[in-house]
Coordinates of C-alpha atoms in Angstrom, one line a residue:
E103 CA -24.6 49.0 16.1
N104 CA -23.4 49.1 12.6
N105 CA -21.5 45.9 12.6
Q106 CA -22.4 44.0 9.8
D107 CA -22.2 40.0 9.6
L108 CA -20.1 37.8 11.7
R109 CA -18.7 34.2 10.9
L110 CA -16.7 32.2 13.2
I111 CA -16.6 28.9 12.4
D112 CA -14.2 26.3 13.8
N113 CA -12.5 28.2 15.5
F114 CA -10.1 28.0 18.6
F115 CA -10.0 30.4 21.8
W116 CA -7.7 30.5 24.8
G117 CA -7.1 32.4 28.0
Q118 CA -4.9 33.3 31.1
D119 CA -7.0 35.9 32.7
P120 CA -10.4 37.2 33.8
S121 CA -11.3 39.2 31.0
A122 CA -13.6 37.1 28.4
V123 CA -11.7 35.0 26.0
L124 CA -14.0 36.4 23.4
E125 CA -15.9 39.4 23.1
V126 CA -18.4 39.9 20.4
K127 CA -20.0 43.5 20.7
W128 CA -23.2 44.6 18.3
W129 CA -23.4 42.4 15.3
Q130 CA -26.2 42.7 12.9
E131 CA -25.9 39.3 12.3
L132 CA -23.8 36.6 13.6
N133 CA -23.0 32.7 12.7
G134 CA -21.2 30.9 14.6
S135 CA -20.6 27.0 15.0
G136 CA -17.8 24.4 16.4
N137 CA -15.9 26.5 18.1
T138 CA -13.6 25.9 21.2
L139 CA -13.5 28.1 24.2
G140 CA -11.5 27.5 27.4
N141 CA -10.4 30.1 29.9
E142 CA -8.1 29.3 33.2
D143 CA -8.9 31.9 35.2
G144 CA -12.3 33.1 34.4
E145 CA -14.7 34.2 31.6
L146 CA -15.3 33.1 28.3
L147 CA -17.6 34.7 26.1
S148 CA -18.7 38.3 26.4
L149 CA -21.9 39.7 23.8
A150 CA -23.2 42.9 23.4
L151 CA -26.4 42.6 21.9
P152 CA -28.1 44.9 19.2
S153 CA -31.7 45.2 19.1
N154 CA -31.9 42.6 16.5
W155 CA -30.3 39.9 18.0
Q156 CA -32.8 36.9 17.8
T157 CA -31.4 36.2 14.4
Y158 CA -28.3 35.1 15.8
Q159 CA -27.2 31.6 14.8
W160 CA -24.5 30.5 17.6
D161 CA -24.6 26.6 18.4
Y162 CA -22.7 23.3 18.2
N163 CA -19.6 25.1 20.5
T164 CA -17.4 23.8 23.8
Y165 CA -16.4 25.4 26.7
S166 CA -14.5 24.8 29.7
S167 CA -13.7 27.0 32.6
P168 CA -13.4 26.7 36.4
S169 CA -15.4 29.8 36.9
S170 CA -19.4 29.3 37.7
D171 CA -20.4 32.3 35.8
P172 CA -17.9 32.5 32.4
F173 CA -20.5 34.1 30.4
A174 CA -22.1 37.8 30.0
V175 CA -24.6 39.6 28.2
N176 CA -24.4 43.3 28.0
D177 CA -21.8 43.4 30.7
E178 CA -24.0 41.2 32.8
T179 CA -22.4 37.8 34.2
R180 CA -24.6 34.6 33.7
S181 CA -23.9 30.9 34.7
W182 CA -24.2 28.1 31.6
N183 CA -28.0 27.5 31.9
E184 CA -28.4 31.4 32.4
W185 CA -26.5 31.9 29.2
K186 CA -28.8 28.9 26.9
E187 CA -31.6 30.6 28.7
D188 CA -31.5 34.0 28.3
T189 CA -30.0 34.0 24.6
S190 CA -31.3 31.1 23.7
L191 CA -28.0 30.4 21.7
D192 CA -25.8 27.1 22.3
A193 CA -28.6 25.2 22.6
N194 CA -26.6 21.9 21.5
S195 CA -23.3 23.1 22.6
S196 CA -21.2 22.0 26.0
F197 CA -20.0 23.4 29.0
V198 CA -16.9 21.9 31.5
Q199 CA -16.5 23.5 34.9
G200 CA -13.1 23.1 35.2
L201 CA -10.3 22.7 33.1
P202 CA -10.0 20.2 30.1
S203 CA -7.2 17.1 30.5
G204 CA -5.0 15.4 27.8
G205 CA -4.1 17.7 24.9
I206 CA -4.5 19.3 21.4
M207 CA -1.8 19.4 18.9
F208 CA -2.2 21.2 15.2
V209 CA 0.3 20.8 12.6
R210 CA -0.1 23.5 9.7
P211 CA 2.2 23.3 6.8
N212 CA 3.1 26.1 5.0
E213 CA 1.3 27.2 1.8
Y214 CA 4.4 29.0 0.6
E215 CA 7.4 27.2 1.4
S216 CA 7.1 23.0 1.4
K217 CA 8.5 21.2 4.4
R218 CA 8.1 24.1 6.8
A219 CA 5.1 24.2 9.6
N220 CA 3.7 26.0 12.6
I221 CA 3.0 23.5 15.4
I222 CA 0.4 24.5 18.2
I223 CA 0.7 22.3 21.3
Y224 CA -2.0 22.3 24.2
N225 CA -0.2 20.3 26.9
W226 CA -3.0 20.3 30.1
D227 CA -1.6 17.1 31.5
E228 CA 2.1 19.3 31.2
L229 CA 3.5 16.7 29.7
A230 CA 7.6 16.8 29.5
F231 CA 7.4 16.0 25.7
V232 CA 4.2 15.7 23.5
P233 CA 4.9 13.0 20.0
I234 CA 3.5 15.5 17.2
D235 CA 2.9 13.8 13.6
V236 CA 4.6 15.4 10.7
T237 CA 3.6 13.4 7.6
N238 CA 1.2 15.8 6.7
I239 CA 4.3 18.5 5.4
G240 CA 6.0 16.1 2.9
L241 CA 9.6 15.4 5.1
E242 CA 11.2 12.7 3.8
I243 CA 13.5 10.2 6.2
G244 CA 16.7 11.9 6.5
D245 CA 16.0 15.4 5.9
H246 CA 17.6 18.0 8.6
Y247 CA 15.1 20.1 10.4
T248 CA 15.1 22.6 13.1
L249 CA 12.6 23.5 15.4
H250 CA 11.8 27.1 16.3
N251 CA 10.8 28.1 19.5
A252 CA 8.2 30.8 18.5
Q253 CA 8.6 33.1 21.6
N254 CA 12.4 33.3 21.0
Y255 CA 12.7 32.4 17.9
F256 CA 16.7 33.0 16.8
E257 CA 17.7 31.9 20.4
E258 CA 16.1 28.8 21.5
T259 CA 16.1 25.9 18.6
I260 CA 16.4 22.3 18.4
S261 CA 17.5 20.3 15.7
G262 CA 17.1 16.5 14.5
I263 CA 17.1 14.3 11.1
Y264 CA 13.6 12.9 10.6
D265 CA 13.4 8.8 10.6
G266 CA 9.8 8.7 9.6
N267 CA 8.6 9.0 13.3
Q268 CA 6.5 11.2 15.3
I269 CA 9.0 14.2 16.5
N270 CA 8.6 14.3 20.4
I271 CA 8.5 18.1 21.0
P272 CA 10.1 18.9 25.2
M273 CA 7.5 21.1 26.5
T274 CA 10.2 22.4 29.3
G275 CA 13.1 24.2 29.4
W276 CA 11.8 27.1 26.7
S277 CA 12.0 31.0 27.9
I278 CA 10.0 34.2 26.6
I279 CA 12.6 36.6 24.6
K280 CA 12.7 40.1 26.4
P281 CA 11.5 42.5 23.5
I282 CA 14.1 45.4 22.8
G283 CA 13.8 48.3 25.1
W284 CA 12.4 46.4 27.8
D285 CA 13.7 45.1 31.4
E286 CA 12.2 41.7 31.0
P287 CA 10.7 39.5 28.7
L288 CA 7.2 39.2 28.8
Q289 CA 4.5 37.4 30.9
P290 CA 3.6 34.6 31.4
L291 CA 5.5 32.0 30.3
T292 CA 2.9 29.8 28.6
F293 CA 5.0 26.8 29.0
P294 CA 5.0 23.5 29.6
Q295 CA 1.0 24.0 28.7
F296 CA 1.2 25.5 25.6
G297 CA 3.3 26.3 23.2
V298 CA 4.0 27.3 19.7
F299 CA 7.0 26.4 16.9
T300 CA 7.6 26.7 13.8
L301 CA 9.5 23.8 11.6
V302 CA 12.0 24.1 9.0
V303 CA 14.2 22.1 7.0
E304 CA 17.4 22.7 6.6

């Protein structure tokens, strides 16, 4: 119980296996809000409590999972209602038993190189193409850009010329590179539900 204080604000956690997306263990102080946690196959949040856990501030979060008991307290599973009753946390948070629809896209400009950005796409509807607005990274009409699949950066790219409109990013046809010394690529393939790309200007 030697961990001191933890602050988690406005984060996005997503998983694809039965284990917890987020494990929080034995922090003396915890302050968290605005976080989104989802898991396609099971547990969302596992909390191991120190003796003074009553001081925790954890609320205004969003959860989604097909599991009926996606929470755990000291390794004992809890339903959504049990979680709130037993911990007094998440009084103003929301939980959906199931998977979300639509998608969430993040475009994060590179702080050190202009006209470069990481693009993160959650595509729960499994659309073949996802339109992305890249106006916040400073592209100019006529710029030649290359989009790299972060899971196979040097082998899988597409190029284009920026025309001022959204870029339609394909969510199929990508793969994961095989690590050096491995017989097979890493699994599972996250496309078309999830993809990360790096956009650079040539």
